[in-house]
PDB file of C-alpha atoms in Angstrom:
ATOM      1  CA  MET A   1      16.945 113.787  73.064  1.00 56.00           C
ATOM      2  CA  GLU A   2      16.066 113.973  69.168  1.00 66.00           C
ATOM      3  CA  LYS A   3      16.418 117.368  67.809  1.00 71.00           C
ATOM      4  CA  PRO A   4      13.290 118.912  66.123  1.00 70.00           C
ATOM      5  CA  ILE A   5      15.064 118.792  62.712  1.00 74.00           C
ATOM      6  CA  ASP A   6      15.649 115.009  62.760  1.00 77.00           C
ATOM      7  CA  LEU A   7      11.796 114.442  63.651  1.00 81.00           C
ATOM      8  CA  VAL A   8      10.914 116.720  60.609  1.00 81.00           C
ATOM      9  CA  LEU A   9      13.322 115.146  58.226  1.00 78.00           C
ATOM     10  CA  HIS A  10      11.668 111.841  57.749  1.00 86.00           C
ATOM     11  CA  PRO A  11       9.949 111.155  54.526  1.00 84.00           C
ATOM     12  CA  THR A  12       6.417 110.425  55.998  1.00 91.00           C
ATOM     13  CA  ARG A  13       6.791 113.181  58.839  1.00 91.00           C
ATOM     14  CA  LEU A  14       7.994 115.657  56.061  1.00 87.00           C
ATOM     15  CA  ARG A  15       4.965 114.637  54.074  1.00 90.00           C
ATOM     16  CA  ILE A  16       2.516 115.472  56.993  1.00 92.00           C
ATOM     17  CA  ILE A  17       4.316 118.766  57.649  1.00 88.00           C
ATOM     18  CA  ILE A  18       3.886 119.780  53.892  1.00 85.00           C
ATOM     19  CA  ALA A  19       0.381 118.910  53.865  1.00 88.00           C
ATOM     20  CA  LEU A  20      -0.542 121.138  57.007  1.00 88.00           C
ATOM     21  CA  ALA A  21       1.233 124.225  55.700  1.00 80.00           C
ATOM     22  CA  GLY A  22      -0.918 126.943  55.778  1.00 76.00           C
ATOM     23  CA  ARG A  23      -3.972 124.287  56.723  1.00 84.00           C
ATOM     24  CA  LYS A  24      -5.824 122.680  59.659  1.00 90.00           C
ATOM     25  CA  MET A  25      -6.559 119.153  59.210  1.00 93.00           C
ATOM     26  CA  THR A  26      -8.274 116.047  61.076  1.00 95.00           C
ATOM     27  CA  ALA A  27      -6.243 112.746  60.867  1.00 94.00           C
ATOM     28  CA  GLN A  28      -8.802 111.884  58.601  1.00 93.00           C
ATOM     29  CA  GLN A  29      -8.260 114.288  56.312  1.00 94.00           C
ATOM     30  CA  LEU A  30      -4.672 113.565  56.562  1.00 96.00           C
ATOM     31  CA  ALA A  31      -5.194 110.191  55.827  1.00 95.00           C
ATOM     32  CA  GLU A  32      -7.294 111.009  52.617  1.00 94.00           C
ATOM     33  CA  LYS A  33      -4.686 113.084  51.477  1.00 91.00           C
ATOM     34  CA  LEU A  34      -1.429 110.761  52.387  1.00 92.00           C
ATOM     35  CA  GLY A  35      -3.573 107.580  50.631  1.00 87.00           C
ATOM     36  CA  ASP A  36      -0.692 105.480  50.951  1.00 90.00           C
ATOM     37  CA  VAL A  37       0.145 105.905  54.685  1.00 92.00           C
ATOM     38  CA  PRO A  38      -1.587 103.264  56.946  1.00 95.00           C
ATOM     39  CA  PRO A  39      -3.769 104.992  59.553  1.00 93.00           C
ATOM     40  CA  ALA A  40      -1.552 103.475  62.530  1.00 95.00           C
ATOM     41  CA  THR A  41       1.470 104.952  61.042  1.00 96.00           C
ATOM     42  CA  LEU A  42       0.122 108.159  60.410  1.00 96.00           C
ATOM     43  CA  TYR A  43      -1.432 108.315  64.226  1.00 95.00           C
ATOM     44  CA  ARG A  44       2.081 107.285  65.267  1.00 96.00           C
ATOM     45  CA  HIS A  45       3.811 110.285  63.646  1.00 95.00           C
ATOM     46  CA  LEU A  46       1.047 112.540  64.441  1.00 96.00           C
ATOM     47  CA  ASN A  47       1.770 111.751  68.390  1.00 94.00           C
ATOM     48  CA  ARG A  48       5.577 112.312  67.763  1.00 92.00           C
ATOM     49  CA  LEU A  49       5.294 115.482  66.162  1.00 92.00           C
ATOM     50  CA  THR A  50       2.811 116.873  68.434  1.00 91.00           C
ATOM     51  CA  ALA A  51       5.144 115.869  71.513  1.00 89.00           C
ATOM     52  CA  ALA A  52       7.690 117.527  70.207  1.00 85.00           C
ATOM     53  CA  GLY A  53       5.708 120.662  69.641  1.00 84.00           C
ATOM     54  CA  ILE A  54       6.122 120.708  66.047  1.00 86.00           C
ATOM     55  CA  LEU A  55       2.303 120.280  65.431  1.00 91.00           C
ATOM     56  CA  ASP A  56      -0.280 122.037  67.561  1.00 90.00           C
ATOM     57  CA  LEU A  57      -3.788 120.849  68.209  1.00 92.00           C
ATOM     58  CA  ALA A  58      -5.799 123.598  66.953  1.00 91.00           C
ATOM     59  CA  ALA A  59      -9.109 121.990  68.189  1.00 92.00           C
ATOM     60  CA  GLU A  60     -10.483 118.706  69.674  1.00 90.00           C
ATOM     61  CA  ARG A  61     -14.353 117.989  68.929  1.00 87.00           C
ATOM     62  CA  ARG A  62     -16.567 114.962  69.702  1.00 86.00           C
ATOM     63  CA  VAL A  63     -17.605 113.003  66.429  1.00 82.00           C
ATOM     64  CA  ARG A  64     -19.803 110.132  67.175  1.00 83.00           C
ATOM     65  CA  GLY A  65     -18.632 109.533  70.702  1.00 82.00           C
ATOM     66  CA  THR A  66     -14.810 109.729  69.380  1.00 84.00           C
ATOM     67  CA  LEU A  67     -12.681 112.750  70.262  1.00 86.00           C
ATOM     68  CA  GLU A  68     -11.367 114.111  66.747  1.00 90.00           C
ATOM     69  CA  LYS A  69      -8.320 116.308  66.846  1.00 94.00           C
ATOM     70  CA  VAL A  70      -7.495 119.298  64.386  1.00 94.00           C
ATOM     71  CA  TYR A  71      -3.638 119.683  63.786  1.00 95.00           C
ATOM     72  CA  THR A  72      -1.856 122.658  62.479  1.00 90.00           C
ATOM     73  CA  LEU A  73       1.792 123.648  62.325  1.00 85.00           C
ATOM     74  CA  GLY A  74       3.453 124.947  65.451  1.00 81.00           C
ATOM     75  CA  ARG A  75       4.891 128.309  65.300  1.00 68.00           C
ATOM     76  CA  GLN A  76       8.432 126.779  63.824  1.00 60.00           C
ATOM     77  CA  GLY A  77       7.030 123.569  62.091  1.00 60.00           C
ATOM     78  CA  GLY A  78      10.326 122.138  63.209  1.00 58.00           C
ATOM     79  CA  PHE A  79      12.413 124.196  60.871  1.00 69.00           C
ATOM     80  CA  MET A  80      15.627 125.422  61.787  1.00 75.00           C
ATOM     81  CA  ASN A  81      16.415 129.203  62.419  1.00 80.00           C
ATOM     82  CA  ALA A  82      19.699 130.719  61.152  1.00 85.00           C
ATOM     83  CA  GLN A  83      21.780 130.075  63.935  1.00 89.00           C
ATOM     84  CA  GLU A  84      21.045 126.655  64.184  1.00 83.00           C
ATOM     85  CA  PHE A  85      21.452 126.091  60.217  1.00 86.00           C
ATOM     86  CA  ALA A  86      24.994 127.571  60.715  1.00 90.00           C
ATOM     87  CA  ALA A  87      25.758 125.353  63.385  1.00 89.00           C
ATOM     88  CA  LEU A  88      25.215 121.932  61.755  1.00 86.00           C
ATOM     89  CA  SER A  89      28.335 119.651  61.289  1.00 88.00           C
ATOM     90  CA  ARG A  90      28.966 118.576  57.686  1.00 90.00           C
ATOM     91  CA  GLU A  91      27.697 115.333  58.471  1.00 88.00           C
ATOM     92  CA  ASP A  92      24.485 116.545  59.777  1.00 84.00           C
ATOM     93  CA  HIS A  93      24.181 118.997  56.486  1.00 86.00           C
ATOM     94  CA  LEU A  94      24.760 115.965  54.080  1.00 86.00           C
ATOM     95  CA  ARG A  95      22.068 113.903  56.083  1.00 82.00           C
ATOM     96  CA  TYR A  96      19.578 116.493  56.027  1.00 82.00           C
ATOM     97  CA  PHE A  97      20.315 117.634  52.260  1.00 86.00           C
ATOM     98  CA  THR A  98      19.874 113.701  51.377  1.00 82.00           C
ATOM     99  CA  THR A  99      16.447 113.620  53.241  1.00 79.00           C
ATOM    100  CA  PHE A 100      15.297 117.050  51.659  1.00 82.00           C
ATOM    101  CA  VAL A 101      16.212 115.580  48.011  1.00 85.00           C
ATOM    102  CA  ALA A 102      14.922 112.058  48.538  1.00 81.00           C
ATOM    103  CA  SER A 103      11.286 114.102  49.521  1.00 80.00           C
ATOM    104  CA  LEU A 104      11.513 115.955  46.197  1.00 86.00           C
ATOM    105  CA  LEU A 105      12.086 112.706  44.391  1.00 86.00           C
ATOM    106  CA  ASP A 106       8.975 110.874  46.341  1.00 82.00           C
ATOM    107  CA  ASP A 107       6.783 113.822  45.298  1.00 85.00           C
ATOM    108  CA  PHE A 108       8.130 113.726  41.907  1.00 91.00           C
ATOM    109  CA  SER A 109       7.771 109.977  41.718  1.00 89.00           C
ATOM    110  CA  ARG A 110       4.300 110.158  42.886  1.00 85.00           C
ATOM    111  CA  TYR A 111       3.241 112.754  40.739  1.00 91.00           C
ATOM    112  CA  ILE A 112       4.441 110.967  37.593  1.00 91.00           C
ATOM    113  CA  LYS A 113       2.470 107.616  38.813  1.00 88.00           C
ATOM    114  CA  ARG A 114      -0.544 109.568  39.389  1.00 89.00           C
ATOM    115  CA  ALA A 115      -0.735 112.111  36.669  1.00 86.00           C
ATOM    116  CA  GLU A 116      -3.308 110.926  33.869  1.00 91.00           C
ATOM    117  CA  PRO A 117      -2.666 111.883  31.135  1.00 92.00           C
ATOM    118  CA  LEU A 118       0.702 113.016  32.027  1.00 92.00           C
ATOM    119  CA  ASP A 119       1.168 116.545  31.053  1.00 93.00           C
ATOM    120  CA  PRO A 120       3.962 118.509  33.093  1.00 93.00           C
ATOM    121  CA  LEU A 121       3.909 121.545  30.810  1.00 92.00           C
ATOM    122  CA  ASN A 122       0.063 122.026  31.433  1.00 92.00           C
ATOM    123  CA  ASP A 123       0.830 120.776  35.208  1.00 93.00           C
ATOM    124  CA  GLY A 124       3.248 123.708  35.453  1.00 92.00           C
ATOM    125  CA  VAL A 125       6.069 121.241  36.433  1.00 94.00           C
ATOM    126  CA  GLY A 126       9.678 122.294  35.941  1.00 92.00           C
ATOM    127  CA  TYR A 127      13.181 121.626  36.866  1.00 91.00           C
ATOM    128  CA  GLN A 128      15.901 123.571  35.784  1.00 91.00           C
ATOM    129  CA  LYS A 129      19.789 124.355  36.801  1.00 91.00           C
ATOM    130  CA  PHE A 130      21.177 127.729  36.065  1.00 89.00           C
ATOM    131  CA  PRO A 131      25.069 128.668  36.968  1.00 92.00           C
ATOM    132  CA  LEU A 132      25.032 132.336  37.610  1.00 93.00           C
ATOM    133  CA  GLU A 133      27.950 134.607  37.965  1.00 94.00           C
ATOM    134  CA  LEU A 134      26.888 136.991  40.828  1.00 95.00           C
ATOM    135  CA  SER A 135      28.579 138.867  43.726  1.00 95.00           C
ATOM    136  CA  ASP A 136      27.433 138.662  47.213  1.00 95.00           C
ATOM    137  CA  GLU A 137      25.475 142.124  46.775  1.00 97.00           C
ATOM    138  CA  GLU A 138      23.628 140.581  43.579  1.00 97.00           C
ATOM    139  CA  PHE A 139      22.960 137.339  44.992  1.00 96.00           C
ATOM    140  CA  ALA A 140      21.281 139.208  47.890  1.00 96.00           C
ATOM    141  CA  GLU A 141      19.313 141.210  45.799  1.00 98.00           C
ATOM    142  CA  MET A 142      18.250 138.418  43.524  1.00 97.00           C
ATOM    143  CA  VAL A 143      17.353 136.215  46.766  1.00 95.00           C
ATOM    144  CA  LYS A 144      15.390 139.163  47.826  1.00 97.00           C
ATOM    145  CA  GLY A 145      13.456 139.450  44.629  1.00 97.00           C
ATOM    146  CA  ILE A 146      12.701 135.804  44.771  1.00 96.00           C
ATOM    147  CA  ASN A 147      11.143 136.158  48.344  1.00 94.00           C
ATOM    148  CA  ALA A 148       8.939 139.115  47.475  1.00 96.00           C
ATOM    149  CA  ALA A 149       7.650 137.106  44.523  1.00 96.00           C
ATOM    150  CA  ILE A 150       6.810 133.943  46.665  1.00 94.00           C
ATOM    151  CA  VAL A 151       5.770 135.721  50.054  1.00 92.00           C
ATOM    152  CA  PRO A 152       2.237 137.333  48.859  1.00 94.00           C
ATOM    153  CA  TYR A 153       1.226 133.474  47.872  1.00 93.00           C
ATOM    154  CA  LEU A 154       2.315 131.590  51.072  1.00 86.00           C
ATOM    155  CA  ASN A 155      -0.852 132.112  53.050  1.00 84.00           C
ATOM    156  CA  ASN A 156      -2.988 131.311  50.027  1.00 88.00           C
ATOM    157  CA  GLN A 157      -6.267 128.824  51.124  1.00 86.00           C
ATOM    158  CA  PRO A 158      -7.306 126.028  49.376  1.00 85.00           C
ATOM    159  CA  ALA A 159     -10.220 127.416  46.712  1.00 91.00           C
ATOM    160  CA  PRO A 160     -11.667 126.431  43.487  1.00 95.00           C
ATOM    161  CA  GLY A 161      -9.276 126.702  40.387  1.00 94.00           C
ATOM    162  CA  ARG A 162      -6.212 126.473  42.982  1.00 94.00           C
ATOM    163  CA  LYS A 163      -3.827 123.356  43.010  1.00 91.00           C
ATOM    164  CA  ARG A 164      -1.275 122.920  45.783  1.00 88.00           C
ATOM    165  CA  ARG A 165       2.231 123.071  44.043  1.00 91.00           C
ATOM    166  CA  ILE A 166       5.583 121.980  45.681  1.00 89.00           C
ATOM    167  CA  PHE A 167       8.103 125.178  45.439  1.00 91.00           C
ATOM    168  CA  ALA A 168      11.638 123.940  46.418  1.00 91.00           C
ATOM    169  CA  THR A 169      15.222 125.732  46.020  1.00 91.00           C
ATOM    170  CA  ILE A 170      18.275 124.807  46.510  1.00 92.00           C
ATOM    171  CA  VAL A 171      21.474 127.075  46.031  1.00 92.00           C
ATOM    172  CA  THR A 172      25.240 125.764  46.408  1.00 92.00           C
ATOM    173  CA  PRO A 173      28.146 127.563  45.395  1.00 92.00           C
ATOM    174  CA  ALA A 174      29.773 126.030  42.304  1.00 87.00           C
ATOM    175  CA  GLU A 175      33.502 124.884  42.065  1.00 82.00           C
ATOM    176  CA  GLU A 176      35.692 127.690  40.439  1.00 75.00           C
ATOM    177  CA  ASN A 177      35.676 126.402  36.956  1.00 62.00           C
ATOM    178  CA  LYS A 178      37.025 128.966  34.241  1.00 61.00           C
ATOM    179  CA  PRO A 179      36.235 128.055  30.635  1.00 58.00           C
ATOM    180  CA  SER A 180      39.482 127.607  28.534  1.00 58.00           C
ATOM    181  CA  PRO A 181      40.069 130.397  25.944  1.00 56.00           C
ATOM    182  CA  ASP A 182      39.219 127.863  23.373  1.00 60.00           C
ATOM    183  CA  GLU A 183      35.876 126.964  24.561  1.00 57.00           C
ATOM    184  CA  PRO A 184      33.038 128.813  23.362  1.00 56.00           C
ATOM    185  CA  ALA A 185      31.001 131.166  25.848  1.00 55.00           C
ATOM    186  CA  GLN A 186      27.648 129.937  26.598  1.00 58.00           C
ATOM    187  CA  GLU A 187      24.668 132.269  27.416  1.00 60.00           C
ATOM    188  CA  ILE A 188      21.180 131.469  28.399  1.00 57.00           C
ATOM    189  CA  ASP A 189      18.471 132.377  26.136  1.00 62.00           C
ATOM    190  CA  GLN A 190      16.204 134.679  28.344  1.00 58.00           C
ATOM    191  CA  LYS A 191      13.307 133.693  26.303  1.00 57.00           C
ATOM    192  CA  ASP A 192      13.225 129.851  26.901  1.00 57.00           C
ATOM    193  CA  GLY A 193      15.926 129.482  29.646  1.00 56.00           C
ATOM    194  CA  ASN A 194      18.150 127.095  26.962  1.00 57.00           C
ATOM    195  CA  LEU A 195      21.746 127.279  26.712  1.00 53.00           C
ATOM    196  CA  LYS A 196      23.108 128.962  23.415  1.00 53.00           C
ATOM    197  CA  GLU A 197      26.390 129.232  22.294  1.00 48.00           C
ATOM    198  CA  GLU A 198      28.197 132.183  21.144  1.00 46.00           C
TER     199      GLU A 198
END
C-alpha cells in the first residue's frame, strides 16, 4: 500500500495541497488556480488524495444538475509526524527531499515566467544560505522564535491586499570545516545579510 507521504510528494499533488492549505476550493477553482494542469489529470489526483484521506470533502452541492465537490485538507494533510519522519530510511529521505526541492524549483520557475514586470525585491522574493554556529539549546531557541513569528499568520484567509507566499525552510547540519589560521574570518552584516571579511 502506498504511504500517504508518497502520495503527497508528487509535483502536481503537492501543488494541490499547497493551494488548499487554509482554504476550501472546488475542482473548478483549483483548475483556475493550477491553470497548466489538465482537468482530467486534476480530477484523477483529487480522487487519489481524497481516497487516501489526505483531502476531505467539506461540502457537496448541486450546480446546474452536476454535483460539485468542495475540497479541504484532511486533519494531517498527508504530512508526517515526528515518529514517521525519524523512521525514514536514507533512501526515503533523499527521495522526499529531492521532490521537495523540485517543488520549490517549480514554484520559482513559474514565478519567473509569469512575473511582469520581473521585480523580485518588490515581490518579496529572497533566497539565502547562512552557516550558523549554534549549540543544541541555541538552535532550539532559534526554531522556537521562527515558529512563534510564523504561527500567527498560518490561518490568514485571502483578503484584499494579501498575496499567497511560499515560505520554505531547510535545515541541515554542516560538515565540520574549521578555517585555517591564515584564512580571514567572515561575519554576516546584520543589516543586509551579506558576508563581510574581517
